[in-house]
XYZ file of C-alpha atoms in Angstrom:
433
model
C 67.281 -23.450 125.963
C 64.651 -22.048 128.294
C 60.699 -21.775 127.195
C 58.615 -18.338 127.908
C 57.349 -20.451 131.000
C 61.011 -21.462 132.067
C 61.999 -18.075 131.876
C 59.418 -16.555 134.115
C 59.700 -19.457 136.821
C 63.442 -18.844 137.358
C 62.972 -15.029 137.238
C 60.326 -15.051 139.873
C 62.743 -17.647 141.761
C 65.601 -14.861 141.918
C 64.655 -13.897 145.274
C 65.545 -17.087 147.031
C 69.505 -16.920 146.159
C 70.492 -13.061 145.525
C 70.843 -10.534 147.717
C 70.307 -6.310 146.989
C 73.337 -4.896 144.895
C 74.878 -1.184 144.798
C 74.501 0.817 141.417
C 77.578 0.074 140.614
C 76.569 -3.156 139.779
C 73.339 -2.143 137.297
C 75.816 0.265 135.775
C 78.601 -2.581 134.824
C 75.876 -4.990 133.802
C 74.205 -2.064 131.764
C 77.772 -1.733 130.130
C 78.054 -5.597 129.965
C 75.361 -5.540 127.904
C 76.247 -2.767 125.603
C 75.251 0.086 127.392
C 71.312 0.131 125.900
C 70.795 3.098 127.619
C 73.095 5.290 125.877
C 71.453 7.615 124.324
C 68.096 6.901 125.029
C 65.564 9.655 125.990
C 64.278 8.938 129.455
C 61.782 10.797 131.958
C 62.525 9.258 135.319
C 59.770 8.654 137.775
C 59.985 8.425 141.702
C 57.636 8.935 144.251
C 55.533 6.947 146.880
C 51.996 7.440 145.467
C 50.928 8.211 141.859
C 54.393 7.529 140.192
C 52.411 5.004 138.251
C 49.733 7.468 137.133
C 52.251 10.004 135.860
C 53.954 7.437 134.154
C 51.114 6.030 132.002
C 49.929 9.679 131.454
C 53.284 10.607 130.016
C 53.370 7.887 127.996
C 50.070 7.872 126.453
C 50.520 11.527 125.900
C 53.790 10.633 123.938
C 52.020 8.102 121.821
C 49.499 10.371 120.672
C 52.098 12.615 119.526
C 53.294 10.245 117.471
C 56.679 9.220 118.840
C 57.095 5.524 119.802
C 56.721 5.353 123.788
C 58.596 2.814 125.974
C 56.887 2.624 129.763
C 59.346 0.389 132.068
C 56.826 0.000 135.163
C 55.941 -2.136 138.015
C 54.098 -4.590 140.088
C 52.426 -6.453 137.139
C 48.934 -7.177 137.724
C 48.364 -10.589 135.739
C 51.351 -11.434 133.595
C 55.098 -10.101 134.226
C 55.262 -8.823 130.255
C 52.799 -6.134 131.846
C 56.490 -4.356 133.375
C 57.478 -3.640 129.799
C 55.318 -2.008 127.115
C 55.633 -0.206 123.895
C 53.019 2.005 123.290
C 50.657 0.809 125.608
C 50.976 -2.665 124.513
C 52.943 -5.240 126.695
C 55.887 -7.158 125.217
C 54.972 -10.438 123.392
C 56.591 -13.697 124.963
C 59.251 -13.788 122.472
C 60.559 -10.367 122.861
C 60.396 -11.548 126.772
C 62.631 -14.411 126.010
C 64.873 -12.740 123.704
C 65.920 -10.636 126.182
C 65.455 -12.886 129.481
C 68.408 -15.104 127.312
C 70.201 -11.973 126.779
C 70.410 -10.977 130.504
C 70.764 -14.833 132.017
C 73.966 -15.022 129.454
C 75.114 -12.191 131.618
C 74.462 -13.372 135.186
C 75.929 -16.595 134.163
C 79.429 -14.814 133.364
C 79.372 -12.768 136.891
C 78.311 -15.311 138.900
C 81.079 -18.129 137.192
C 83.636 -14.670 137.658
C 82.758 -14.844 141.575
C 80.356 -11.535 140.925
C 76.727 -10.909 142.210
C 73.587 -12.680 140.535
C 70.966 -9.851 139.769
C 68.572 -9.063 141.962
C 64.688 -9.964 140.612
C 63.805 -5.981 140.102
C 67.598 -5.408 138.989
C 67.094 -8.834 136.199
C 64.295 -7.119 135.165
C 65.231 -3.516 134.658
C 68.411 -4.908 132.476
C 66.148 -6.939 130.234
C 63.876 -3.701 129.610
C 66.424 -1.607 128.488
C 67.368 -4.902 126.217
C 64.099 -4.963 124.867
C 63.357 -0.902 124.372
C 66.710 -0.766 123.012
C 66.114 -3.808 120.279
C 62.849 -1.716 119.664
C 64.770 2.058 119.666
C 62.005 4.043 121.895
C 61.936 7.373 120.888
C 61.500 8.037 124.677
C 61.416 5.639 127.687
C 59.476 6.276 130.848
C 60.912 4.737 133.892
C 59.008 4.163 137.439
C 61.615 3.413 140.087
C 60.604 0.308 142.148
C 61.510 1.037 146.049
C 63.300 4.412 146.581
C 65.246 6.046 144.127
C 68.641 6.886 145.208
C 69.784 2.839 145.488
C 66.931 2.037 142.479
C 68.160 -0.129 139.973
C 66.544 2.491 137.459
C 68.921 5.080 138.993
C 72.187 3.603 137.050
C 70.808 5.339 134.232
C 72.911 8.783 133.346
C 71.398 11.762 131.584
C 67.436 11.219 131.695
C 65.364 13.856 130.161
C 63.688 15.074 133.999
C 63.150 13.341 136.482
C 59.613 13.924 138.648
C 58.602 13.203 141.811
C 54.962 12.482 142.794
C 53.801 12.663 146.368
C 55.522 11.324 149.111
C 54.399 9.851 151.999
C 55.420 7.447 154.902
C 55.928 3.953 153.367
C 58.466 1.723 153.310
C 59.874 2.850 156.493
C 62.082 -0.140 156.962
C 64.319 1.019 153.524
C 63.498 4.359 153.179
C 63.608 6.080 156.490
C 60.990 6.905 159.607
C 60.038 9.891 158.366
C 58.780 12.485 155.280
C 62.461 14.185 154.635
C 63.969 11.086 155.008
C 61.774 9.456 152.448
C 62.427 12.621 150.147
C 66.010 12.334 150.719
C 65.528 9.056 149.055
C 63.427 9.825 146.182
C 65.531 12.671 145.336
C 68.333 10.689 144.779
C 67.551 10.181 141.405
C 67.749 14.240 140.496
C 71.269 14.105 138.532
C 72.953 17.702 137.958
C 71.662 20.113 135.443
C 68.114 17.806 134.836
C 64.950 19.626 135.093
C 63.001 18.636 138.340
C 59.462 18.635 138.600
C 57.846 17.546 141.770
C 54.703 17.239 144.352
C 55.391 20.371 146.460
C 52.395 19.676 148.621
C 54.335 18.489 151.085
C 56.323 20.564 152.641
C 59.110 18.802 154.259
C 59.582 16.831 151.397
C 59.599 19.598 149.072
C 62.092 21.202 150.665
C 64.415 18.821 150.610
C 63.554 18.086 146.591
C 64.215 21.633 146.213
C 67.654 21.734 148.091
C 68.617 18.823 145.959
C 67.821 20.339 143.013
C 69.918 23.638 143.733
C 72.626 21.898 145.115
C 72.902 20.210 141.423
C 72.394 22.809 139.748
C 68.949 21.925 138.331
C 65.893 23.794 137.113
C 62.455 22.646 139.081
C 59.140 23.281 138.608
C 56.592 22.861 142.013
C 53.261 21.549 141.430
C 50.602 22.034 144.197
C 46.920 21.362 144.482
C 45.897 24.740 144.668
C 46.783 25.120 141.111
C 44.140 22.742 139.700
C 40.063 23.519 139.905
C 37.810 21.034 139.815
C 35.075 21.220 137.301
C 32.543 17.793 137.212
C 33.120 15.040 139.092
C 30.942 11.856 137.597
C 31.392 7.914 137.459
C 32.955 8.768 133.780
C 36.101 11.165 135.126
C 36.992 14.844 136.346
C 37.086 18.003 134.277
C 38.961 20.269 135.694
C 41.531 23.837 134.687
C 45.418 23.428 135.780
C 47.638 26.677 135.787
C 50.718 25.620 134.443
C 53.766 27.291 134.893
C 54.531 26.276 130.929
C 51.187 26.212 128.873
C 49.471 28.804 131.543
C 45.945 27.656 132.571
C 44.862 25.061 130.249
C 41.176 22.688 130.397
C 41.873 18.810 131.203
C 40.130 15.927 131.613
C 41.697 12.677 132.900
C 39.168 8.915 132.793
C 39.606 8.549 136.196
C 37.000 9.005 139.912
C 40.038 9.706 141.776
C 40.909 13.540 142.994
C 43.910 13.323 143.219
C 44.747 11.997 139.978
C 44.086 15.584 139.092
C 47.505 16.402 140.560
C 49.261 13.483 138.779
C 47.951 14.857 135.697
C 49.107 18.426 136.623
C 52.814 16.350 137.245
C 52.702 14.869 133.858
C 51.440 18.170 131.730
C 54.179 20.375 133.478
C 56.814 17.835 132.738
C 55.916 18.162 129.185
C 55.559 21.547 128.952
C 59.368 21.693 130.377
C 60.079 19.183 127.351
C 57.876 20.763 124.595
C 61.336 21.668 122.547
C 61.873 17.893 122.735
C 58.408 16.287 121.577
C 56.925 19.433 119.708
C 53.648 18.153 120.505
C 50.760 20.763 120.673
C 48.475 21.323 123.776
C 45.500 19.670 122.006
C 47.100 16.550 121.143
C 48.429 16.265 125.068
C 44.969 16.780 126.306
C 43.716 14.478 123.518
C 46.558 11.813 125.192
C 45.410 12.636 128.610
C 41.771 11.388 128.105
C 42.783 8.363 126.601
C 44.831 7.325 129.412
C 44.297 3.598 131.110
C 46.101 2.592 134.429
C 45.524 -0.726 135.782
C 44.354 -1.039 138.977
C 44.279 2.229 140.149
C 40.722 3.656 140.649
C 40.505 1.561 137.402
C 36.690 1.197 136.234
C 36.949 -2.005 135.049
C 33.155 -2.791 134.457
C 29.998 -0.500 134.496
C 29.974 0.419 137.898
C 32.882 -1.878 139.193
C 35.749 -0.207 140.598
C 38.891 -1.808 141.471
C 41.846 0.130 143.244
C 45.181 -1.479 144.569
C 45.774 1.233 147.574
C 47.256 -1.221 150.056
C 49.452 1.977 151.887
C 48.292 4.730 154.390
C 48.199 7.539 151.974
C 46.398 5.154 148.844
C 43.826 4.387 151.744
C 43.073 7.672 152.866
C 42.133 8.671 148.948
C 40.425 5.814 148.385
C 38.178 6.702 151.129
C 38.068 10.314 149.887
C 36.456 8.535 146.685
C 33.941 6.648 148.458
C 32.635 9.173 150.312
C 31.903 11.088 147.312
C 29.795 9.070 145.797
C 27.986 7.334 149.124
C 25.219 10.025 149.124
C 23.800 9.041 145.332
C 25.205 5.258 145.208
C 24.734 2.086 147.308
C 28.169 1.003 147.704
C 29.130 -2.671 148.259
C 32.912 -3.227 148.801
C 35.201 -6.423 148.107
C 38.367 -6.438 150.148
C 41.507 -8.386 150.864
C 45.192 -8.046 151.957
C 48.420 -10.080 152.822
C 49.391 -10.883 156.339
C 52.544 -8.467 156.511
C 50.251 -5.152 156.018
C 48.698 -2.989 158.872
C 45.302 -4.442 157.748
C 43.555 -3.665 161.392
C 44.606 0.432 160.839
C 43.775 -0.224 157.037
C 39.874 -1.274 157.795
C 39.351 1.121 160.279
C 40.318 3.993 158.565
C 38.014 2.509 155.609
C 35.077 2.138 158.172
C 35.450 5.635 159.366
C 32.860 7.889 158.081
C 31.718 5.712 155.637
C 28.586 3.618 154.742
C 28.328 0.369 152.812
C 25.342 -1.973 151.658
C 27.471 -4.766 151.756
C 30.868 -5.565 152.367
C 32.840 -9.024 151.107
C 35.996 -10.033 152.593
C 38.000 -12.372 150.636
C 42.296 -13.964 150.889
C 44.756 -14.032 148.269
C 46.218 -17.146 147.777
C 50.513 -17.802 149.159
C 52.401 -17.642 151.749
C 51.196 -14.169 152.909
C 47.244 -15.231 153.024
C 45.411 -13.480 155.254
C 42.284 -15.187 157.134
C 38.909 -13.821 155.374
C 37.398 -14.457 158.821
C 39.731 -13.024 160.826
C 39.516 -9.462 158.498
C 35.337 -9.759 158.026
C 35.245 -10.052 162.238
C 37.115 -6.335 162.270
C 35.135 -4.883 159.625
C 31.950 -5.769 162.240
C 34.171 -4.366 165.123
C 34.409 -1.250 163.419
C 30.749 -0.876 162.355
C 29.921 -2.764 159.236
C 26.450 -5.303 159.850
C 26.765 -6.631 156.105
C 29.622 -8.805 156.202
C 30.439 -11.767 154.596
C 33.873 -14.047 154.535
C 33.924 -15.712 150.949
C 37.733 -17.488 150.615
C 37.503 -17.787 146.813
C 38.081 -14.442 145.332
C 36.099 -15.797 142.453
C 32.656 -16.496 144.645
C 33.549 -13.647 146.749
C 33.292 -11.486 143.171
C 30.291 -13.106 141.606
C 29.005 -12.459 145.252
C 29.592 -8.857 145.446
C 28.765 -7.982 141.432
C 25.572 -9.431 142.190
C 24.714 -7.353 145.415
C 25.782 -4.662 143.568
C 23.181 -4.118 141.885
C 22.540 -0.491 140.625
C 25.219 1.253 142.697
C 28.717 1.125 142.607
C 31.766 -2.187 143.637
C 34.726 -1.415 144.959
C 37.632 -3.720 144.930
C 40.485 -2.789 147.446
C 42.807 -4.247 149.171
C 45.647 -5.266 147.256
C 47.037 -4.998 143.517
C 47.207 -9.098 143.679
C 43.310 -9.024 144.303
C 43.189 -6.434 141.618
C 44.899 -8.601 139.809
C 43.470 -12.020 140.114
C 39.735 -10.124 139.694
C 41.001 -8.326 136.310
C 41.810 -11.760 135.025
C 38.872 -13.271 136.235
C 36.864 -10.640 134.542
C 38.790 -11.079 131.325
C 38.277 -14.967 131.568
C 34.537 -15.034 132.437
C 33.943 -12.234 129.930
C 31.446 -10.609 132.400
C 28.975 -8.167 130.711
């Protein structure tokens, strides 16, 4: 019998002896298991950017309306039970194990048949519809991990709508060199007669989200950034008016410094005005749901003044530096930063350094086999303009370091989601006040 601790070594062991599966597989081991999807009400979420931020707006949204709110999501930030929570609140360990046994009974039978072992994201996705099945979700919201069309999340068959956030170039060596083949990808999970609603900002990839969606047959609803007007902009969050094509123009306010979580808000309000005859929730109590919203590690405020944002892509950069410059005018800014070896971190600091000013910058590794030299990344922070620079290996020191510095401005921590990570849970350990 395997302990909580067991379980979560050999899941996060997977990798080294399985290899990516077709659908076809999630779909028999879905059925294997009793076909927990069946039934369920499920919003499907794709995208490259901001899939996360719908996600957890939808769901707390749902919650506040009173129905009982699965969210299926993913990386997890400090501890894997993160990936599956009810109601904003993560799994406990033995819901974890009760399913992890439920799932490992499975891949035992396939691989002693001569079948594939799931795959770490496909082990995963089977033991959260295991566990929001055992719990019976009124509705389940489900981020894709890489893609959509091939997703493991795609086996399910009749979600409620799918959505599509923003799309940009990521992921190139899966997905495709460029925008429409990306959106080919991440309209793969559109299923015939499904309401679509989608990022239309782009235009490539809208069209080809768009030609999807008539070639199945499906209703879709285009959100674009012209439709939303920014009111305030402060430390606290963004006010702003969104014309819907649903609820008409309507006042929101979402917790976050972030612009364009304005349009992942818009995303998540259209969707459920296209599913109002399913939830019967009232504006109010959305908007209500909307400023209550938390995502981890996304232009997360995680301490008065303290900042911390995983945007480790070209696009997540760009906005974070969008942010920044904001605020630079009225706050010193002092900036902690890190990233793994296998990023473009030399195109990733430059674009940070460009047209912005900070007081102080701290450069700091992540620990593993995809550590990056602190040196190495404070030396091309100077290159590109920065005099304040300091190397401090211990994300730990390297955070006491920068919170201190600080002082009355603002600290941004970028980089990575494992930095955000590890300085969440240092945070939460030190209790920092």
């Amino acid at each position: 019998m395997f302990t909580y601790e067991e379980a979560v070594t050999y899941i996060e062991e997977i990798p080294k002896f399985t290899k990516k599966n077709k659908l076809d597989h999630t779909r028999k081991c879905l059925d294997m298991l009793g076909s927990p999807d069946k039934n369920r009400k499920i919003i499907h979420v794709a995208g490259t950017n901001g899939k996360g931020s719908v996600c957890a707006f939808l769901s707390t949204m749902l919650e506040e309306g009173g129905l009982k709110c699965g969210l299926f999501t993913s990386p997890h930030l400090m501890k894997i039970n993160e990936r599956f929570q009810i109601n904003e609140v993560m799994v406990s360990d033995e819901e974890f194990l009760k399913a992890f046994l439920a799932v490992k009974e499975l891949s035992d039978r396939l691989v002693e048949q001569g079948d594939y072992h799931p795959t770490y994201f496909e082990f995963l996705f089977l033991m959260g519809m295991m566990i929001f099945d055992q719990a019976d979700v009124d509705v389940l919201v489900l981020e894709t991990g890489l893609g959509g069309r091939l997703d493991a999340t795609n086996s399910v068959r009749n979600p409620l709508a799918c959505v599509i956030t923003s799309i940009s170039l990521d992921h190139v060596e899966y997905l495709g060199n460029t925008i429409p083949e990306i959106a080919g990808e991440k309209a793969g999970i559109i299923k015939a007669g499904v309401p679509v609603i989608f990022d239309g900002n782009n235009q490539e990839a809208a069209q080809v989200i768009k030609e999807k969606a008539k070639e199945l047959g499906c209703p879709y609803y285009e959100v674009k950034s012209d439709s939303q007007k920014m009111l305030s902009y402060t430390p606290d969050g963004i006010s702003f008016t969104y014309d819907s094509a649903i609820y008409g123009t309507i006042d929101l306010f979402v917790p976050f410094i972030a612009k364009y979580q304005m349009m992942n808000a818009a995303l998540a309000a259209e969707t459920m005005g296209v599913l109002k005859e399913f939830h019967k929730i009232e504006k109010q109590t959305l908007k209500a749901g909307m400023e209550h919203t938390k995502w981890q590690g996304r232009m997360e405020t995680v301490l008065p003044g303290v900042i911390v944002d995983g945007a480790h892509n070209e696009d997540g950069i760009a906005r974070f530096v969008e942010t920044v410059r904001y605020f630079q005018d009225d706050y010193s800014i002092t900036l902690l930063f890190a990233t793994v070896s296998d990023k473009e971190f030399g195109d990733m600091i430059r674009k940070i350094c460009s047209g912005l000013h900070f007081t102080n910058v701290i450069v700091t590794e992540i620990w593993g086999s995809r550590k990056q030299s602190s040196e190495e990344l404070a030396e091309l922070f100077r290159e590109n303009g920065c005099n304040q620079v300091c190397a401090q290996p211990d994300p730990e020191k390297a955070f006491d370091q920068a919170y201190e510095q600080k002082g009355d401005g603002l600290l941004f921590v970028v980089g990575s989601l494992y930095l955000v990570g590890e300085i969440k849970d240092y945070i939460r350990r030190k209790k920092y006040d």
